[in-house]
């Protein structure tokens, strides 16, 4: 069965202004693009086309999330603020989250694109789907956006699926290098969504994503953070998948697996200090597909988050899509021979120590 692919040109028209203005006001750095600019996503999409893989994907046309659908998670005051500023000349959803004219509608299309992917998978039109959407979503909380995220795309799509498809248990596996704090916050007191986040320890947001954050009330035990030390490579990530993520999913038995997918854990990302290779992302995808086949008819949706290397995100993304479709293109990752010689790529003892501690939390999942 097919793999769905959500894409829209308007995703590239979300304007994040100028990094110098946003991050370093005053005349201290030459003006240039914001880190979260269209290039990495566009180049990912371009490689999907140039590699020929696009011919094997089922295009899914994103729809616009309505205000009511956004409001399943976000406060109306926040939605109205973005809508008003977007109709004028743009503004800032919070620190570091600038947006331009029209970004409200593009934000609706981003959340709507996640919903479109969910609908296609849950209606059986495709087996799995990748939503290459922008702006990203996993840092946005109820009251405001943050960390380049306007609206919480995956959260809004999960809430939509519970409403429209009576979806029961859902599990999220967020492999973006930053903590998926918005997704965690949305479901922190709920047992019907298992939220897992693998991230660089205490990177962003500050003091967020620790092992002690395990959920509360009915959600106790259903939030699992894996804060890996900086420098973690394929070895640490695959060990975390084998020892924590896969066993957690097997215990929880979700009806759908959702992956907020950022490629900023790669070995050359400017905003992270991890060392995942395209083969690492491929292997993680393979493990998720296998467990999805075992547990939920292969149903899996990826929603695009971060990833800031213009020259490497495309290869990481292509590897993931090749696994999802089961089709290997002629494209080889040109970085692979370089990264193969990097020290510390295998699992290190201090990384295993964190993984062992996090693995203890799996027992509380029922
Ligand atoms: Zn990120």
Short mmCIF file of C-alpha atoms and ligand atoms in Angstrom, two decimals:
data_model
loop_
_atom_site.label_atom_id
_atom_site.label_comp_id
_atom_site.label_asym_id
_atom_site.label_seq_id
_atom_site.Cartn_x
_atom_site.Cartn_y
_atom_site.Cartn_z
CA UNK A 1 0.00 0.00 0.00
CA UNK A 2 1.04 3.53 -0.72
CA UNK A 3 2.81 6.26 1.22
CA UNK A 4 1.11 9.65 1.29
CA UNK A 5 3.04 12.90 0.94
CA UNK A 6 1.72 16.29 2.00
CA UNK A 7 3.31 19.34 0.44
CA UNK A 8 2.21 22.83 -0.59
CA UNK A 9 4.16 25.71 -2.08
CA UNK A 10 2.64 28.10 0.47
CA UNK A 11 4.58 26.35 3.23
CA UNK A 12 7.66 27.99 1.75
CA UNK A 13 6.06 31.44 1.88
CA UNK A 14 5.90 31.62 5.67
CA UNK A 15 8.18 34.59 6.34
CA UNK A 16 10.43 34.38 9.40
CA UNK A 17 12.20 37.64 8.70
CA UNK A 18 15.78 38.22 9.54
CA UNK A 19 17.84 36.31 12.09
CA UNK A 20 19.89 39.40 13.00
CA UNK A 21 16.72 41.36 13.83
CA UNK A 22 15.16 38.52 15.77
CA UNK A 23 18.10 37.02 17.60
CA UNK A 24 20.74 39.71 17.81
CA UNK A 25 19.20 43.18 17.60
CA UNK A 26 21.65 46.01 17.18
CA UNK A 27 24.52 46.19 14.78
CA UNK A 28 26.42 43.11 15.88
CA UNK A 29 25.91 40.66 13.04
CA UNK A 30 25.36 41.02 9.32
CA UNK A 31 21.67 40.61 8.51
CA UNK A 32 20.72 37.24 7.03
CA UNK A 33 17.98 34.65 7.00
CA UNK A 34 16.33 33.27 10.12
CA UNK A 35 17.54 29.75 10.95
CA UNK A 36 14.02 28.44 10.24
CA UNK A 37 13.80 29.49 6.61
CA UNK A 38 12.33 27.63 3.61
CA UNK A 39 15.58 26.22 2.22
CA UNK A 40 15.98 22.90 4.08
CA UNK A 41 12.39 21.87 3.45
CA UNK A 42 12.42 22.98 -0.16
CA UNK A 43 15.64 21.10 -0.82
CA UNK A 44 14.19 17.99 0.86
CA UNK A 45 11.17 18.26 -1.44
CA UNK A 46 13.45 18.84 -4.43
CA UNK A 47 15.50 15.71 -3.74
CA UNK A 48 12.30 13.69 -3.43
CA UNK A 49 11.50 14.87 -6.96
CA UNK A 50 14.97 14.61 -8.50
CA UNK A 51 15.55 11.13 -7.03
CA UNK A 52 12.33 9.98 -8.72
CA UNK A 53 10.82 8.85 -5.41
CA UNK A 54 7.98 11.33 -5.87
CA UNK A 55 6.54 9.02 -8.56
CA UNK A 56 6.01 6.39 -5.88
CA UNK A 57 4.30 8.70 -3.37
CA UNK A 58 0.59 9.47 -3.20
CA UNK A 59 0.25 13.26 -3.21
CA UNK A 60 -2.07 14.49 -0.47
CA UNK A 61 -3.47 18.00 -0.90
CA UNK A 62 -3.51 19.76 2.46
CA UNK A 63 -6.59 21.56 3.67
CA UNK A 64 -6.82 24.55 6.00
CA UNK A 65 -7.51 23.82 9.66
CA UNK A 66 -10.48 25.89 10.82
CA UNK A 67 -10.29 28.24 13.78
CA UNK A 68 -12.39 25.78 15.79
CA UNK A 69 -9.96 22.98 14.96
CA UNK A 70 -7.00 25.10 16.10
CA UNK A 71 -8.99 25.95 19.22
CA UNK A 72 -9.22 22.29 20.21
CA UNK A 73 -5.78 23.03 21.66
CA UNK A 74 -4.96 26.74 21.48
CA UNK A 75 -6.60 29.60 23.36
CA UNK A 76 -8.84 31.74 21.16
CA UNK A 77 -7.02 34.90 22.29
CA UNK A 78 -3.76 33.51 20.93
CA UNK A 79 -5.35 32.42 17.63
CA UNK A 80 -6.97 35.84 17.22
CA UNK A 81 -3.67 37.59 17.95
CA UNK A 82 -1.89 35.66 15.20
CA UNK A 83 -4.82 36.21 12.81
CA UNK A 84 -4.84 39.97 13.46
CA UNK A 85 -1.08 40.47 13.15
CA UNK A 86 -0.92 38.22 10.09
CA UNK A 87 -3.51 40.40 8.35
CA UNK A 88 -1.36 43.44 9.09
CA UNK A 89 2.37 43.09 8.66
CA UNK A 90 3.18 40.07 10.83
CA UNK A 91 4.62 39.95 14.34
CA UNK A 92 6.10 37.57 16.88
CA UNK A 93 4.24 34.62 18.40
CA UNK A 94 6.75 34.81 21.26
CA UNK A 95 10.49 35.18 21.35
CA UNK A 96 12.24 33.68 18.30
CA UNK A 97 8.94 32.97 16.52
CA UNK A 98 8.48 35.82 14.05
CA UNK A 99 6.01 35.60 11.21
CA UNK A 100 4.96 37.69 8.26
CA UNK A 101 1.80 38.68 6.47
CA UNK A 102 -0.35 35.64 5.66
CA UNK A 103 1.30 33.32 8.17
CA UNK A 104 -2.02 32.72 9.92
CA UNK A 105 -3.37 31.08 6.78
CA UNK A 106 -0.10 29.19 6.21
CA UNK A 107 -0.27 28.04 9.83
CA UNK A 108 -3.82 26.80 9.19
CA UNK A 109 -2.51 24.96 6.13
CA UNK A 110 0.32 23.42 8.14
CA UNK A 111 -1.98 22.09 10.89
CA UNK A 112 -4.47 21.16 8.17
CA UNK A 113 -1.73 19.28 6.30
CA UNK A 114 -1.09 17.17 9.39
CA UNK A 115 -4.85 16.50 9.60
CA UNK A 116 -4.94 15.55 5.90
CA UNK A 117 -2.17 13.01 6.47
CA UNK A 118 -3.97 11.54 9.49
CA UNK A 119 -7.26 11.30 7.55
CA UNK A 120 -5.61 9.52 4.61
CA UNK A 121 -3.98 6.93 6.88
CA UNK A 122 -7.01 6.41 9.13
CA UNK A 123 -9.36 6.13 6.15
CA UNK A 124 -7.05 3.52 4.62
CA UNK A 125 -6.22 5.55 1.49
CA UNK A 126 -2.52 5.13 2.25
CA UNK A 127 -0.64 2.93 4.69
CA UNK A 128 1.58 5.66 6.10
CA UNK A 129 2.23 9.32 5.33
CA UNK A 130 4.81 12.09 5.61
CA UNK A 131 3.55 15.66 6.00
CA UNK A 132 6.32 18.03 4.86
CA UNK A 133 4.70 21.03 6.47
CA UNK A 134 5.87 24.43 7.69
CA UNK A 135 5.80 26.22 10.10
CA UNK A 136 6.68 23.42 12.53
CA UNK A 137 4.59 22.69 15.62
CA UNK A 138 6.06 20.68 18.48
CA UNK A 139 7.10 23.63 20.70
CA UNK A 140 3.79 25.52 20.47
CA UNK A 141 1.79 25.47 23.68
CA UNK A 142 -1.82 26.33 24.43
CA UNK A 143 -1.25 30.01 25.14
CA UNK A 144 1.41 30.90 22.57
CA UNK A 145 3.81 29.68 19.93
CA UNK A 146 7.49 29.26 20.60
CA UNK A 147 10.68 27.90 19.04
CA UNK A 148 9.67 28.76 15.44
CA UNK A 149 6.28 26.98 15.94
CA UNK A 150 2.97 28.80 15.46
CA UNK A 151 0.38 26.07 15.97
CA UNK A 152 0.85 22.57 17.41
CA UNK A 153 0.29 20.65 14.17
CA UNK A 154 0.58 17.07 15.48
CA UNK A 155 -1.46 17.82 18.61
CA UNK A 156 -4.25 19.41 16.57
CA UNK A 157 -4.24 16.43 14.19
CA UNK A 158 -4.40 13.93 17.08
CA UNK A 159 -7.33 15.82 18.65
CA UNK A 160 -9.03 15.92 15.23
CA UNK A 161 -8.51 12.17 14.73
CA UNK A 162 -9.98 11.39 18.14
CA UNK A 163 -13.04 13.43 17.19
CA UNK A 164 -13.46 12.44 13.52
CA UNK A 165 -12.21 8.84 13.61
CA UNK A 166 -12.86 7.91 17.24
CA UNK A 167 -9.19 7.07 17.47
CA UNK A 168 -8.21 5.40 20.74
CA UNK A 169 -4.61 5.11 21.85
CA UNK A 170 -2.01 7.16 19.98
CA UNK A 171 1.75 7.22 20.55
CA UNK A 172 4.09 10.03 19.50
CA UNK A 173 7.81 9.42 18.98
CA UNK A 174 9.50 12.81 18.57
CA UNK A 175 13.07 12.51 17.27
CA UNK A 176 13.64 16.23 16.70
CA UNK A 177 16.81 17.23 18.59
CA UNK A 178 14.80 19.62 20.76
CA UNK A 179 12.30 18.56 23.41
CA UNK A 180 8.73 18.17 22.13
CA UNK A 181 7.45 20.28 25.00
CA UNK A 182 4.20 21.37 23.33
CA UNK A 183 3.13 17.81 22.56
CA UNK A 184 4.07 16.76 26.08
CA UNK A 185 2.08 19.63 27.62
CA UNK A 186 -1.00 18.88 25.49
CA UNK A 187 -1.36 15.32 26.74
CA UNK A 188 0.44 15.46 30.09
CA UNK A 189 -2.66 14.48 32.07
CA UNK A 190 -4.05 12.01 29.55
CA UNK A 191 -3.48 8.29 29.30
CA UNK A 192 -4.86 7.95 25.80
CA UNK A 193 -1.76 9.51 24.21
CA UNK A 194 1.71 8.18 24.98
CA UNK A 195 4.24 10.93 24.32
CA UNK A 196 7.89 9.97 23.82
CA UNK A 197 10.62 12.51 23.04
CA UNK A 198 14.26 11.76 22.27
CA UNK A 199 16.30 14.95 22.42
CA UNK A 200 19.58 16.52 23.34
CA UNK A 201 19.62 16.98 27.11
CA UNK A 202 18.54 20.48 28.15
CA UNK A 203 18.91 22.11 24.74
CA UNK A 204 15.57 23.81 24.07
CA UNK A 205 13.40 24.82 25.79
CA UNK A 206 15.67 25.36 28.81
CA UNK A 207 15.06 23.00 31.73
CA UNK A 208 12.49 21.02 29.78
CA UNK A 209 12.36 17.34 28.86
CA UNK A 210 13.91 15.69 31.90
CA UNK A 211 13.45 12.09 33.02
CA UNK A 212 11.30 13.16 35.96
CA UNK A 213 8.58 14.56 33.68
CA UNK A 214 6.44 11.43 33.45
CA UNK A 215 2.91 12.84 33.32
CA UNK A 216 0.28 13.58 35.96
CA UNK A 217 -3.16 12.37 36.95
CA UNK A 218 -4.51 9.94 34.36
CA UNK A 219 -1.40 10.69 32.29
CA UNK A 220 1.04 9.50 34.97
CA UNK A 221 3.55 7.18 33.33
CA UNK A 222 2.47 8.08 29.79
CA UNK A 223 5.12 10.71 29.08
CA UNK A 224 8.59 9.44 28.41
CA UNK A 225 11.59 11.71 27.92
CA UNK A 226 14.94 10.41 26.71
CA UNK A 227 17.38 13.31 27.24
CA UNK A 228 20.52 12.06 25.49
CA UNK A 229 23.92 13.68 26.11
CA UNK A 230 25.31 16.01 23.44
CA UNK A 231 27.41 14.09 20.93
CA UNK A 232 25.05 11.12 20.72
CA UNK A 233 25.22 9.39 17.33
CA UNK A 234 23.52 6.49 15.59
CA UNK A 235 24.71 4.07 18.29
CA UNK A 236 22.98 5.92 21.13
CA UNK A 237 19.79 6.55 19.17
CA UNK A 238 19.43 2.96 18.02
CA UNK A 239 20.11 1.70 21.55
CA UNK A 240 17.41 4.07 22.83
CA UNK A 241 15.01 2.69 20.24
CA UNK A 242 15.83 -0.94 21.07
CA UNK A 243 15.78 -0.53 24.83
CA UNK A 244 13.06 2.10 25.32
CA UNK A 245 10.99 3.25 22.34
CA UNK A 246 10.09 -0.11 20.83
CA UNK A 247 9.36 -1.85 24.17
CA UNK A 248 7.27 1.18 25.24
CA UNK A 249 5.21 0.96 22.05
CA UNK A 250 4.79 -2.80 22.46
CA UNK A 251 3.46 -2.31 25.97
CA UNK A 252 1.18 0.59 25.04
CA UNK A 253 -0.23 -0.91 21.82
CA UNK A 254 -1.24 2.31 20.01
CA UNK A 255 -3.69 2.40 17.12
CA UNK A 256 -1.50 4.97 15.34
CA UNK A 257 2.16 6.00 15.64
CA UNK A 258 2.93 9.70 15.08
CA UNK A 259 6.47 10.94 14.53
CA UNK A 260 7.16 14.66 14.91
CA UNK A 261 10.17 14.43 12.60
CA UNK A 262 13.01 16.91 12.86
CA UNK A 263 16.38 16.32 11.23
CA UNK A 264 18.24 18.70 13.52
CA UNK A 265 19.75 15.72 15.36
CA UNK A 266 21.99 15.20 12.35
CA UNK A 267 25.76 15.36 12.55
CA UNK A 268 26.02 18.71 10.80
CA UNK A 269 23.06 20.65 12.14
CA UNK A 270 23.76 24.22 13.26
CA UNK A 271 21.18 24.12 16.08
CA UNK A 272 22.00 20.78 17.67
CA UNK A 273 25.06 18.85 18.81
CA UNK A 274 24.15 15.30 17.92
CA UNK A 275 25.55 13.01 15.20
CA UNK A 276 22.70 11.07 13.59
CA UNK A 277 23.40 10.05 9.97
CA UNK A 278 20.90 9.44 7.20
CA UNK A 279 21.43 5.72 7.85
CA UNK A 280 20.53 6.32 11.50
CA UNK A 281 17.24 7.93 10.51
CA UNK A 282 16.68 5.08 8.06
CA UNK A 283 17.23 2.47 10.77
CA UNK A 284 14.92 4.24 13.24
CA UNK A 285 12.23 4.43 10.55
CA UNK A 286 12.63 0.72 9.80
CA UNK A 287 12.16 -0.15 13.47
CA UNK A 288 9.05 2.02 13.73
CA UNK A 289 7.54 0.55 10.56
CA UNK A 290 8.12 -2.96 11.89
CA UNK A 291 6.48 -2.26 15.22
CA UNK A 292 3.64 -0.39 13.47
CA UNK A 293 3.05 -3.50 11.35
CA UNK A 294 2.94 -5.62 14.49
CA UNK A 295 0.65 -3.32 16.45
CA UNK A 296 -1.52 -1.15 14.25
CA UNK A 297 -1.65 -2.33 10.65
CA UNK A 298 1.42 -0.25 9.76
CA UNK A 299 -0.38 3.02 10.46
CA UNK A 300 2.20 5.78 10.94
CA UNK A 301 2.25 9.52 10.21
CA UNK A 302 5.29 11.78 10.29
CA UNK A 303 4.84 15.52 10.71
CA UNK A 304 7.85 17.63 9.78
CA UNK A 305 9.47 19.72 12.51
CA UNK A 306 13.04 21.16 12.54
CA UNK A 307 16.28 20.48 10.68
CA UNK A 308 18.55 23.32 9.65
CA UNK A 309 21.34 21.93 7.48
CA UNK A 310 20.57 22.89 3.90
CA UNK A 311 22.96 20.26 2.56
CA UNK A 312 22.08 17.33 4.81
CA UNK A 313 18.36 17.45 5.68
CA UNK A 314 17.44 16.33 2.12
CA UNK A 315 19.45 13.09 2.43
CA UNK A 316 18.04 12.33 5.88
CA UNK A 317 14.50 12.95 4.67
CA UNK A 318 14.99 10.87 1.54
CA UNK A 319 16.28 7.92 3.59
CA UNK A 320 13.15 8.05 5.76
CA UNK A 321 10.84 8.19 2.74
CA UNK A 322 12.72 5.36 1.03
CA UNK A 323 12.05 3.17 4.07
CA UNK A 324 8.40 4.21 4.26
CA UNK A 325 7.82 3.38 0.59
CA UNK A 326 10.17 0.39 0.50
CA UNK A 327 11.86 1.83 -2.59
CA UNK A 328 15.59 2.58 -2.73
CA UNK A 329 16.44 5.30 -5.23
CA UNK A 330 19.77 5.70 -7.01
CA UNK A 331 20.78 8.49 -4.63
CA UNK A 332 23.59 7.78 -2.17
CA UNK A 333 24.26 10.06 0.79
CA UNK A 334 27.51 11.86 -0.15
CA UNK A 335 28.20 12.61 3.53
CA UNK A 336 28.22 8.93 4.50
CA UNK A 337 31.94 8.23 3.87
CA UNK A 338 32.94 11.30 5.88
CA UNK A 339 30.69 10.57 8.84
CA UNK A 340 31.65 6.90 8.90
CA UNK A 341 35.04 7.90 10.30
CA UNK A 342 33.77 10.18 13.04
CA UNK A 343 34.73 9.14 16.54
CA UNK A 344 32.02 8.55 19.10
CA UNK A 345 29.41 7.39 16.61
CA UNK A 346 28.89 4.12 18.52
CA UNK A 347 27.10 3.86 21.86
CA UNK A 348 29.20 5.36 24.70
CA UNK A 349 28.97 4.33 28.38
CA UNK A 350 27.66 7.72 29.58
CA UNK A 351 24.94 7.55 26.93
CA UNK A 352 23.98 4.00 27.98
CA UNK A 353 23.69 5.23 31.58
CA UNK A 354 20.96 7.69 30.57
CA UNK A 355 19.26 5.10 28.37
CA UNK A 356 19.21 2.57 31.23
CA UNK A 357 17.65 5.13 33.54
CA UNK A 358 14.96 6.02 30.98
CA UNK A 359 14.33 2.32 30.24
CA UNK A 360 13.18 1.85 33.86
CA UNK A 361 10.24 4.14 33.09
CA UNK A 362 8.88 1.74 30.45
CA UNK A 363 7.55 -0.54 33.21
CA UNK A 364 4.96 2.05 34.25
CA UNK A 365 3.31 1.95 30.81
CA UNK A 366 0.23 -0.24 30.90
ZN1 LIG B 1 14.21 21.11 16.63
#
